PDB file of C-alpha atoms in Angstrom:
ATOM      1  CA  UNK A  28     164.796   7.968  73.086  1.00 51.00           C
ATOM      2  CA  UNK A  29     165.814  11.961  73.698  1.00 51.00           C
ATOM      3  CA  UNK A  30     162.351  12.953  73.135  1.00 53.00           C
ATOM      4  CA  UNK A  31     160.966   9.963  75.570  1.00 52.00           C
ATOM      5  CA  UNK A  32     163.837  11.220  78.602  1.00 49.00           C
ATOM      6  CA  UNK A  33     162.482  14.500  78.288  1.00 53.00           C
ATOM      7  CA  UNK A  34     159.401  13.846  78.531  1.00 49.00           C
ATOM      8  CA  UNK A  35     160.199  11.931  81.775  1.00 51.00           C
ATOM      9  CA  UNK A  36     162.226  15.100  83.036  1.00 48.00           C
ATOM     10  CA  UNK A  37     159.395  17.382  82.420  1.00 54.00           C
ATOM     11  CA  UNK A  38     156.379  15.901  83.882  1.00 61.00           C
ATOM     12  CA  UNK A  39     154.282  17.830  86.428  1.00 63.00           C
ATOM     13  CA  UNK A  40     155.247  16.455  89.835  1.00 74.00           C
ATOM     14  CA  UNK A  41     153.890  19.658  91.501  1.00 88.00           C
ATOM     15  CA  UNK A  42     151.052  20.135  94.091  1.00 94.00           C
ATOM     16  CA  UNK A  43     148.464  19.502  91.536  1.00 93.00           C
ATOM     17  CA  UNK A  44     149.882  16.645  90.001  1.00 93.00           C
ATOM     18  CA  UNK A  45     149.760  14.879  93.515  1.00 94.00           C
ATOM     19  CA  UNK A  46     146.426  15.978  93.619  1.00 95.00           C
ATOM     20  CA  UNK A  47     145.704  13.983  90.602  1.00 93.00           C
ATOM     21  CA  UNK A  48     147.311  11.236  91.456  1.00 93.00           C
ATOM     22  CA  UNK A  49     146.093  10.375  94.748  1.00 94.00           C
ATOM     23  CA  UNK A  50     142.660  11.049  93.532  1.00 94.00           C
ATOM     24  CA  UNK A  51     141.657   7.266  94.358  1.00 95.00           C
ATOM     25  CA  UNK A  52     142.596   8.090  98.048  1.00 95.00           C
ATOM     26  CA  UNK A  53     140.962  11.642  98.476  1.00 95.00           C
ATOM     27  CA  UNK A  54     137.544  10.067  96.414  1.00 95.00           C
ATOM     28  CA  UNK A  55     137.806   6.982  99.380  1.00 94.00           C
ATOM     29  CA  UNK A  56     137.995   9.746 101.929  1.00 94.00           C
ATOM     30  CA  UNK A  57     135.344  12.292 101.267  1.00 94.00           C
ATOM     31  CA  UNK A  58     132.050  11.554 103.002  1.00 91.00           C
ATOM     32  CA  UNK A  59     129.802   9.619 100.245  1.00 89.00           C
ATOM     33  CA  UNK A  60     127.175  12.684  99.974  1.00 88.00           C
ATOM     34  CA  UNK A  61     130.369  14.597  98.188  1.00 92.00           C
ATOM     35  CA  UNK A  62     131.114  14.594  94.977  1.00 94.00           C
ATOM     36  CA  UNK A  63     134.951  13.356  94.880  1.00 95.00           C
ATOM     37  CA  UNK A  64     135.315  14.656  91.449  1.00 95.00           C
ATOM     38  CA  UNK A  65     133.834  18.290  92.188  1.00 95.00           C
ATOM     39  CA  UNK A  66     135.935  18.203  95.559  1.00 96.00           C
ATOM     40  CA  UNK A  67     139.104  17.059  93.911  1.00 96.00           C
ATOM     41  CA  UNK A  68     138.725  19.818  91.178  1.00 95.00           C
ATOM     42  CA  UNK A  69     138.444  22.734  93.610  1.00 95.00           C
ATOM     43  CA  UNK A  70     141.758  21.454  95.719  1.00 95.00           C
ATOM     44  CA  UNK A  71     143.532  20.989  92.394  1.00 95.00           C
ATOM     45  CA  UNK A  72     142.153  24.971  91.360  1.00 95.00           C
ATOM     46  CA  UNK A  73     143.111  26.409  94.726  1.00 93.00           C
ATOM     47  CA  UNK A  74     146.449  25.644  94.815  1.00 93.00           C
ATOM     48  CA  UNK A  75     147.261  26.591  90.904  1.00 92.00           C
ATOM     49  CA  UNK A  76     145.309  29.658  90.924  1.00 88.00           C
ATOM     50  CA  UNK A  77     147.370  31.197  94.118  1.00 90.00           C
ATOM     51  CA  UNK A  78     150.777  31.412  93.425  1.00 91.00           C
ATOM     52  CA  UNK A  79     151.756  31.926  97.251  1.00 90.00           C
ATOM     53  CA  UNK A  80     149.911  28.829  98.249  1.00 93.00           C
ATOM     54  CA  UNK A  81     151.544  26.641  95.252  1.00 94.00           C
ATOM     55  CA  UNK A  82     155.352  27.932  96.456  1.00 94.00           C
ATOM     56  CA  UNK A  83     154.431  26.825  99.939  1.00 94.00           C
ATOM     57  CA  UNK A  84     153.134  23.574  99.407  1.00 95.00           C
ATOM     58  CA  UNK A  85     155.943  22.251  97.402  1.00 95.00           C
ATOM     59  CA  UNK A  86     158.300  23.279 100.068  1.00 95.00           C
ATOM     60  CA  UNK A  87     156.431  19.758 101.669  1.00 95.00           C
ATOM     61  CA  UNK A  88     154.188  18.130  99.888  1.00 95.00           C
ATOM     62  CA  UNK A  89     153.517  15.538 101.894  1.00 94.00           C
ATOM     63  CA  UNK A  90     152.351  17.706 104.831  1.00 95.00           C
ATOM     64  CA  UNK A  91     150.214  19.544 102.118  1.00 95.00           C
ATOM     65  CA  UNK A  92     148.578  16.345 100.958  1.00 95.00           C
ATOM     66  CA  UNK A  93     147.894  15.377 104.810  1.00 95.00           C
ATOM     67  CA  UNK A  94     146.136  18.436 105.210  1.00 95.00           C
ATOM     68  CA  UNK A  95     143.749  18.189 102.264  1.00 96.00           C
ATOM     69  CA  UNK A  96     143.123  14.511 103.948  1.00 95.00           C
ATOM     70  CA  UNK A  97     141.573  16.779 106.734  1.00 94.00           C
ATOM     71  CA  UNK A  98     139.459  18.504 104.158  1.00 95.00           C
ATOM     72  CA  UNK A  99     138.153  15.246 102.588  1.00 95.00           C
ATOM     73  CA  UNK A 100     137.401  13.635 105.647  1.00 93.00           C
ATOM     74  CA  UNK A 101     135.401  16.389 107.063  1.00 93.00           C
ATOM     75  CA  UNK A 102     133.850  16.557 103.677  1.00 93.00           C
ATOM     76  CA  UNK A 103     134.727  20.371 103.256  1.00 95.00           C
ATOM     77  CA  UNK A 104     135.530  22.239 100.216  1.00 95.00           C
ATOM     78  CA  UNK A 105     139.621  22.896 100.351  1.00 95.00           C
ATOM     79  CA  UNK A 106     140.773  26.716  99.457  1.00 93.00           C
ATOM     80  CA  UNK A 107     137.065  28.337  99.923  1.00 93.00           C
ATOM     81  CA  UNK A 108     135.299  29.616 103.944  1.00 91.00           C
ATOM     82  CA  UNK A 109     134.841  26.022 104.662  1.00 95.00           C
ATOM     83  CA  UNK A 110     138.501  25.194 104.855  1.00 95.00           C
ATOM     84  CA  UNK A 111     141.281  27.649 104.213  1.00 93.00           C
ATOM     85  CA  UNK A 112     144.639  26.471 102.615  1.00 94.00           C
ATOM     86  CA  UNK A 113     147.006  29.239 104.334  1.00 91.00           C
ATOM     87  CA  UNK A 114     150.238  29.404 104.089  1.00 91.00           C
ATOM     88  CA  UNK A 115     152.458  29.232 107.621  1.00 89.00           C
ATOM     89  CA  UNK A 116     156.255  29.414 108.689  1.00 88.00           C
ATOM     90  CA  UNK A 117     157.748  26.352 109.657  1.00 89.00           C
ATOM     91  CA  UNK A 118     160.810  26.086 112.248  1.00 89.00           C
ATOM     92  CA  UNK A 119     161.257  22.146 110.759  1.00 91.00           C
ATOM     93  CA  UNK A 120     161.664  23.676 107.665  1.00 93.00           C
ATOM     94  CA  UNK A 121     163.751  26.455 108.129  1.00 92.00           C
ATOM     95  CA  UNK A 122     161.173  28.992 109.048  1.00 90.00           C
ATOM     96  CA  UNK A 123     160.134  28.406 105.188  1.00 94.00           C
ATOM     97  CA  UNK A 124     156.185  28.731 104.210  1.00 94.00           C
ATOM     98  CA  UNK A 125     154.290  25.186 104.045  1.00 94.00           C
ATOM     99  CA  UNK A 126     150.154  24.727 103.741  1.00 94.00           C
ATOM    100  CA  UNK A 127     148.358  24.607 106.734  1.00 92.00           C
ATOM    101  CA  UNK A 128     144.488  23.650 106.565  1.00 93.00           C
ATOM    102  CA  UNK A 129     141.924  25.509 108.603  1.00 91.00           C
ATOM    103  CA  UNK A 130     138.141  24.809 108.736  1.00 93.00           C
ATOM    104  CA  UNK A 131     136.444  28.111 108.386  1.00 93.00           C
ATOM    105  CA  UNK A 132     133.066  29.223 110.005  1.00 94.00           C
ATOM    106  CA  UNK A 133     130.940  27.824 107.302  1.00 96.00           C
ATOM    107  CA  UNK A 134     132.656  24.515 107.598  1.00 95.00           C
ATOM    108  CA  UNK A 135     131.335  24.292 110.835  1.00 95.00           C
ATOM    109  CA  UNK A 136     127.982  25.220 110.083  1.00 96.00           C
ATOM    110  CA  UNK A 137     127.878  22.815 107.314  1.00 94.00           C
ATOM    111  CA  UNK A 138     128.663  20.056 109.859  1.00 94.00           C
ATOM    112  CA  UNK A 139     126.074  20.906 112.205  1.00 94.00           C
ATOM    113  CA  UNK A 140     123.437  21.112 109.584  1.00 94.00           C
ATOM    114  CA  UNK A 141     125.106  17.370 108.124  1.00 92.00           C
ATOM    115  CA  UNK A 142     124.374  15.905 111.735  1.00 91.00           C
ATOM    116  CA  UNK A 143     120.829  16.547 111.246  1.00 91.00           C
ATOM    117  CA  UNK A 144     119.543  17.923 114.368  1.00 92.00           C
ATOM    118  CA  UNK A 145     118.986  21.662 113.455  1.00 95.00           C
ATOM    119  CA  UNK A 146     116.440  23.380 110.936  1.00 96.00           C
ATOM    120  CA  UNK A 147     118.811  26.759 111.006  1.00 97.00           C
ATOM    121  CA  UNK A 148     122.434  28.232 112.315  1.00 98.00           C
ATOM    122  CA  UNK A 149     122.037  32.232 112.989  1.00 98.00           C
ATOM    123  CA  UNK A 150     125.631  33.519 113.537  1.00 98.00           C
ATOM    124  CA  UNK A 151     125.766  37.426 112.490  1.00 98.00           C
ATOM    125  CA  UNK A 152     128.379  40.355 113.843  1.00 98.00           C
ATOM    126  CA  UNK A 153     127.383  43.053 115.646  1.00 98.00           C
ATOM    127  CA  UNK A 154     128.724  46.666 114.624  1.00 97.00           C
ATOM    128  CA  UNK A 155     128.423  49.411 116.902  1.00 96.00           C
ATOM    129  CA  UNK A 156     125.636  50.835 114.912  1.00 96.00           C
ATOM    130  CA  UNK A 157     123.483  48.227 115.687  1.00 97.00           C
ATOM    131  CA  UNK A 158     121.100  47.725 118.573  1.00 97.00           C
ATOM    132  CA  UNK A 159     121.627  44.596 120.003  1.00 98.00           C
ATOM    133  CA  UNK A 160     119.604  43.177 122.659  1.00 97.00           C
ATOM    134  CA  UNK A 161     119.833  39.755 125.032  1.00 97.00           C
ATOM    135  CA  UNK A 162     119.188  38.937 128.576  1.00 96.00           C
ATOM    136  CA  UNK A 163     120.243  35.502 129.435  1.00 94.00           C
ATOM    137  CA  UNK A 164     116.943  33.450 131.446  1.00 93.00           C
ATOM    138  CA  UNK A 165     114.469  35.579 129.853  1.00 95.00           C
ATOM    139  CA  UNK A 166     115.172  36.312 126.005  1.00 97.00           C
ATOM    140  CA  UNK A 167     114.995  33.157 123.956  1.00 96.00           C
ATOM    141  CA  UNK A 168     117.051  34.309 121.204  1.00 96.00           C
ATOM    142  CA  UNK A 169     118.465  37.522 120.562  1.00 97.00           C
ATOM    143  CA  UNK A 170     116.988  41.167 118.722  1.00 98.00           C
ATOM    144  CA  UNK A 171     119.608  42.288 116.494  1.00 98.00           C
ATOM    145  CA  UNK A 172     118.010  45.448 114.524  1.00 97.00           C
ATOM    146  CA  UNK A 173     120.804  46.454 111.213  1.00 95.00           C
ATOM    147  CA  UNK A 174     120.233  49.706 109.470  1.00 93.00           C
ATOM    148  CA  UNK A 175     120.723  48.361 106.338  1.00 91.00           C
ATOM    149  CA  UNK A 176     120.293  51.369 104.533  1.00 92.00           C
ATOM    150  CA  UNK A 177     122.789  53.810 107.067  1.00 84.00           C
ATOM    151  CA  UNK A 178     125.874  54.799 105.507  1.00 82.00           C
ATOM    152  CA  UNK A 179     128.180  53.258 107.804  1.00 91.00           C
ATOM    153  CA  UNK A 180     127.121  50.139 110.454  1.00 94.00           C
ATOM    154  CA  UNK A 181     130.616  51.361 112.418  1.00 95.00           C
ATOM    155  CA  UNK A 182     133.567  48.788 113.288  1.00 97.00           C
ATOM    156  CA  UNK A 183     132.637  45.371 114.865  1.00 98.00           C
ATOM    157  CA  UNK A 184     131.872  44.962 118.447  1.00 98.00           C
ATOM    158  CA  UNK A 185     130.681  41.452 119.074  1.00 98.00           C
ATOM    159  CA  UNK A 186     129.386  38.048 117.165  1.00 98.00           C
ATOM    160  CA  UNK A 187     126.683  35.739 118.264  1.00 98.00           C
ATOM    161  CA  UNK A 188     125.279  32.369 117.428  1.00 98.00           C
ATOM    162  CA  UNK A 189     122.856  30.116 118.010  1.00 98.00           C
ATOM    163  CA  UNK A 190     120.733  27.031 116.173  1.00 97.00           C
ATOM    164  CA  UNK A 191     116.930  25.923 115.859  1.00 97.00           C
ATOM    165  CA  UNK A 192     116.986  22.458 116.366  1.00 96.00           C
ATOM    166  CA  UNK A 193     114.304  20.223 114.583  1.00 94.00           C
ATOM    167  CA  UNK A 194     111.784  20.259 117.299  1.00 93.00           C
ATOM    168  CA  UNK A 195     111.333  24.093 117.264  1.00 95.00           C
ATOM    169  CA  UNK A 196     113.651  24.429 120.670  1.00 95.00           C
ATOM    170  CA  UNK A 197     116.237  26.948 120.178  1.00 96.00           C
ATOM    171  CA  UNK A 198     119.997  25.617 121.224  1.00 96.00           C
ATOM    172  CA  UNK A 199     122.400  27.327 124.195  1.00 96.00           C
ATOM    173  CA  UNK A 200     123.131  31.290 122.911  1.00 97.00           C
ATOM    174  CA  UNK A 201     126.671  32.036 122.064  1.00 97.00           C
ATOM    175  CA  UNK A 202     127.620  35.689 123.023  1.00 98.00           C
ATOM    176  CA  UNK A 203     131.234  36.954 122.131  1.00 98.00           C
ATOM    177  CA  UNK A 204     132.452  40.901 122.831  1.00 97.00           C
ATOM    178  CA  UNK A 205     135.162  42.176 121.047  1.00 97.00           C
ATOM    179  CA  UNK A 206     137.460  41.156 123.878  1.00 97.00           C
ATOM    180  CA  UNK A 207     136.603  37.678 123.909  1.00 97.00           C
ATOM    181  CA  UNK A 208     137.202  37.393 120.317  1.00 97.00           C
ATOM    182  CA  UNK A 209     141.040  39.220 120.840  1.00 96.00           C
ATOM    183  CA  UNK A 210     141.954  36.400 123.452  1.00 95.00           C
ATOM    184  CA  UNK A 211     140.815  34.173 120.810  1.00 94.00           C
ATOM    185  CA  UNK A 212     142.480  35.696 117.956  1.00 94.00           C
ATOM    186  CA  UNK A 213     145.835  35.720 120.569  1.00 93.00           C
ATOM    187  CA  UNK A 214     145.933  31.678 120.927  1.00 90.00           C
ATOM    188  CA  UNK A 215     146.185  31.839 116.970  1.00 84.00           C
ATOM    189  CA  UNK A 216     150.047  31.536 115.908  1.00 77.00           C
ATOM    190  CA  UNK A 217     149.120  32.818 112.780  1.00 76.00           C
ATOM    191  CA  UNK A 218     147.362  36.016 113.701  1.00 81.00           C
ATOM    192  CA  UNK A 219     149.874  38.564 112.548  1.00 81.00           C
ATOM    193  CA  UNK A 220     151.207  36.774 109.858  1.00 81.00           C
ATOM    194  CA  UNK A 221     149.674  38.603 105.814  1.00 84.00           C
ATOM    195  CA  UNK A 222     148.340  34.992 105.115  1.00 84.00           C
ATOM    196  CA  UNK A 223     146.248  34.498 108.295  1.00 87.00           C
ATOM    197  CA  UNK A 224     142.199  34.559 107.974  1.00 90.00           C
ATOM    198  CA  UNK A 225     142.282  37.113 110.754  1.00 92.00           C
ATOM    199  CA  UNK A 226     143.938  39.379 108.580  1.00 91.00           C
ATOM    200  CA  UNK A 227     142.569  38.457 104.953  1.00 90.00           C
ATOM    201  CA  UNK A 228     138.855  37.781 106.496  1.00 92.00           C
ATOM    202  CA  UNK A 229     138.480  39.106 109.907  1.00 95.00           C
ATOM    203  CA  UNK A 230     134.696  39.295 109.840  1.00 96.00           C
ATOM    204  CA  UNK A 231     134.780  35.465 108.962  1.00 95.00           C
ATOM    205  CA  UNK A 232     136.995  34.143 111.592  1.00 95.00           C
ATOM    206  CA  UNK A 233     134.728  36.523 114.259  1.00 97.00           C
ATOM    207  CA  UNK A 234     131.944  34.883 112.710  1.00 97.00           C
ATOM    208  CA  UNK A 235     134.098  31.119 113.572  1.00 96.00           C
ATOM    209  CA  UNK A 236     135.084  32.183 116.951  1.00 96.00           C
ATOM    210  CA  UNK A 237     131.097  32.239 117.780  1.00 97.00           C
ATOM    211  CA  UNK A 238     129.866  29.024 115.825  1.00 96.00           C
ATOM    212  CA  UNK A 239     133.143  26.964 116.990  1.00 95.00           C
ATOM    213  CA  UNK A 240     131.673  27.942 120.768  1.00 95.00           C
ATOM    214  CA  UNK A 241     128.339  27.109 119.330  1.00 96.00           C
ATOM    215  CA  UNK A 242     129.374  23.776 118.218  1.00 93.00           C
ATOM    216  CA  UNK A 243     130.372  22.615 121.752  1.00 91.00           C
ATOM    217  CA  UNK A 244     126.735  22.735 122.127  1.00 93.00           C
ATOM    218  CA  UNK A 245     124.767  20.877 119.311  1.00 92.00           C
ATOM    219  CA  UNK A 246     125.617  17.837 117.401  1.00 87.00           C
ATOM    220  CA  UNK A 247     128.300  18.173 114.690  1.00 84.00           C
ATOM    221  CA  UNK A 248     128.530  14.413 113.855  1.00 70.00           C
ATOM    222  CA  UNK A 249     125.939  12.087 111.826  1.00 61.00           C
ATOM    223  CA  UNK A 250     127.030   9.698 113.962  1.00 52.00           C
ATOM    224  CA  UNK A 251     126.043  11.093 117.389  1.00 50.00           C
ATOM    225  CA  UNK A 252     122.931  11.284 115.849  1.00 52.00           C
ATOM    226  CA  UNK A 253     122.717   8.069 115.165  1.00 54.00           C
ATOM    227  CA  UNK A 254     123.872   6.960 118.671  1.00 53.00           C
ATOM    228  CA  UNK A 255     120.835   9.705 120.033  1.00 51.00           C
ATOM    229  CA  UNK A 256     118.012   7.862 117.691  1.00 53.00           C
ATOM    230  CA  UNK A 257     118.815   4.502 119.116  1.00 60.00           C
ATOM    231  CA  UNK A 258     119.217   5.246 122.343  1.00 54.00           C
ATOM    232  CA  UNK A 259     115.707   7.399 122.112  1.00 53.00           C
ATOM    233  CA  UNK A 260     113.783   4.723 120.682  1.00 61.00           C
ATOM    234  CA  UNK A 261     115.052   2.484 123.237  1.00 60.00           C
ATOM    235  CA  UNK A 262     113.406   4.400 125.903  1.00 55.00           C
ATOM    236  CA  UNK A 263     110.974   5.723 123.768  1.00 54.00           C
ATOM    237  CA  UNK A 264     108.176   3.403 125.200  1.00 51.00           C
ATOM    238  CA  UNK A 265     108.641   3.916 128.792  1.00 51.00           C
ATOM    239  CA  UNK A 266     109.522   7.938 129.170  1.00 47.00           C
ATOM    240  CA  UNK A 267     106.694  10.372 129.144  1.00 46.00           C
ATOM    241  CA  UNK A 268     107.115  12.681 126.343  1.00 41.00           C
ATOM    242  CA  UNK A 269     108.413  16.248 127.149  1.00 42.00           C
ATOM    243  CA  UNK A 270     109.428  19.431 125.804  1.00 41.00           C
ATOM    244  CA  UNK A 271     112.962  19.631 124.333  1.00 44.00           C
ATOM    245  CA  UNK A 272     115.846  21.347 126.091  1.00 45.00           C
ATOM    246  CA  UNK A 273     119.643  22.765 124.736  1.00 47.00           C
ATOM    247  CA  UNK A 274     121.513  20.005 124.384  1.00 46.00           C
ATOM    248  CA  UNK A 275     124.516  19.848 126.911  1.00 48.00           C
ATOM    249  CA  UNK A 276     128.038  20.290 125.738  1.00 49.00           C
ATOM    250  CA  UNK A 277     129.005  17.461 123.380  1.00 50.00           C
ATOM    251  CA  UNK A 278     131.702  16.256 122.167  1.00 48.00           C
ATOM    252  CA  UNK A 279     132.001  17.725 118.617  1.00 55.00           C
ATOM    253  CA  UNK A 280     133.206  16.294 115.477  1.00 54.00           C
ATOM    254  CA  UNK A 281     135.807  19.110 114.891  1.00 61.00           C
ATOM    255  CA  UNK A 282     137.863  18.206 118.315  1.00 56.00           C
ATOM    256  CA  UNK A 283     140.352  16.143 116.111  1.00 57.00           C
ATOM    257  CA  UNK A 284     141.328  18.583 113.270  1.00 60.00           C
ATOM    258  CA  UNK A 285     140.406  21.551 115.175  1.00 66.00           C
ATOM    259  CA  UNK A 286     140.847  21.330 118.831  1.00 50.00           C
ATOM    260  CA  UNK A 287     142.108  25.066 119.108  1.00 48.00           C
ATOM    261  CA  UNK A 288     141.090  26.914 116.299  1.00 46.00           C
ATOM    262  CA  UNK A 289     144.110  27.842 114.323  1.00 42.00           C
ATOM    263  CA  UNK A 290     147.280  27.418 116.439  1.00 39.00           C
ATOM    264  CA  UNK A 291     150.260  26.932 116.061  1.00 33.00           C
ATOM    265  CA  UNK A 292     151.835  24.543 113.921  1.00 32.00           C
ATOM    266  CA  UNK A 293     155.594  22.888 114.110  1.00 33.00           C
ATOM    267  CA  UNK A 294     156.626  21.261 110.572  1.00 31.00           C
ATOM    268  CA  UNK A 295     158.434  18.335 112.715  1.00 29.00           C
ATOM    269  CA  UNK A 296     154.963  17.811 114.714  1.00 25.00           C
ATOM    270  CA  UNK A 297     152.596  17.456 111.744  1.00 27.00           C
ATOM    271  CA  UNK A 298     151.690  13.881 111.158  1.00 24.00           C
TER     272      UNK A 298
END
């Protein structure tokens, strides 16, 4: 009986554990393209191969948990540049470290390519080394020349983005100078914490400020596809066929779970 109660007081009822054991859920969740095992496996390796991240999400694991919910329904890997786990203070929680989730540039190009409107996303940096040229009204897209062979490209001065949609028609050019990206990096509540992307991958997060623009701009949802198709073929017999334009601003997919890019974040508010 001994050996059975301490068994009982011993088992794993950490992070990972919860992982495991809402598996069901998170496999229900993920978008049926994923595969729930290989996406459950890489939460459940995340958060035991980084001590920090393990300490703060069993100060709530609940919020943790609701957070990787964001992951699976996006359909984005957890802990990689699709959607960091970070760890954030929380005044709910006595100013203790719990996991917040944030989707990372190449989330965000992975949804645009999902919707299935664009053949490629270009987002690059710009260092001051580079020449770097685009006029608005004239250039289609922009001429970014890279020593790749100089010794030192120089510090970064601005990030850029823009997709070829199916049809050949390139989408609305996103153009961000270093001070643009600051008053972005300024909304973020976790820019000067050691944790925060902009500290452990500021090239990344220059690279997000651009595509998240970018996204505003070309589909990031399957299903406004879907809802463009029909509506297309419905006037598809009685409107003369012309060339394609940029797509207006649309409403993207990330507006729910990302609506500001990384702000900040109140243990009592999370839901």
């Amino acid at each position: 009986m001994s050996q059975i109660s301490n068994a009982i007081a011993t088992r794993d009822t950490g992070p990972a554990a919860q992982i495991e054991q809402y598996r069901d859920e998170y496999a229900a969740l993920v978008p049926s393209h994923i595969n729930a095992d290989q996406w459950i496996r890489l939460a459940v390796g995340a958060i035991r191969g980084n001590k920090d991240l393990e300490k703060a999400a069993r100060t709530d694991v609940g919020i943790f948990l609701r957070e990787l919910k964001t992951a699976a329904r996006l359909g984005l890997e957890p802990g990689t540049e699709q959607f960091y786990l970070t760890p954030r203070k929380s005044k709910a929680h006595g100013y203790a470290l719990i996991i917040k989730g944030i989707v990372g540039y190449q989330g965000i190009v992975e949804l645009i390519y999902r919707a299935g409107a664009v053949s490629s996303v270009i987002v690059e940096t710009v260092r001051e080394h580079d020449t770097f040229s685009y006029v608005p009204g004239r250039d289609e897209r922009p001429v970014h020349e890279i020593d790749w062979f100089g010794a030192d490209r120089g510090a970064l001065v601005g990030v850029y983005a823009y997709a070829v949609m199916k049809d050949g028609a390139t989408s609305k050019v996103v153009v961000l100078n270093r001070a643009r990206v600051m008053e972005i990096k300024a909304k973020s509540d976790s820019k000067d914490s050691e944790y925060s992307p902009w500290k452990t991958s500021e090239e990344a997060m220059w690279l997000k400020s651009a595509v998240r623009q970018l996204a505003k701009w070309v589909p990031t949802s399957a299903e406004y596809m879907r809802e463009q198709l029909r509506a297309q073929a419905e006037v598809a017999a009685e409107t003369p066929s012309v060339a394609s334009a940029p797509l207006p601003p649309q409403p993207s997919a990330l507006d729910d779970y990302d609506p500001a890019d990384d702000g900040p974040i109140e243990g009592e508010l999370v839901d």
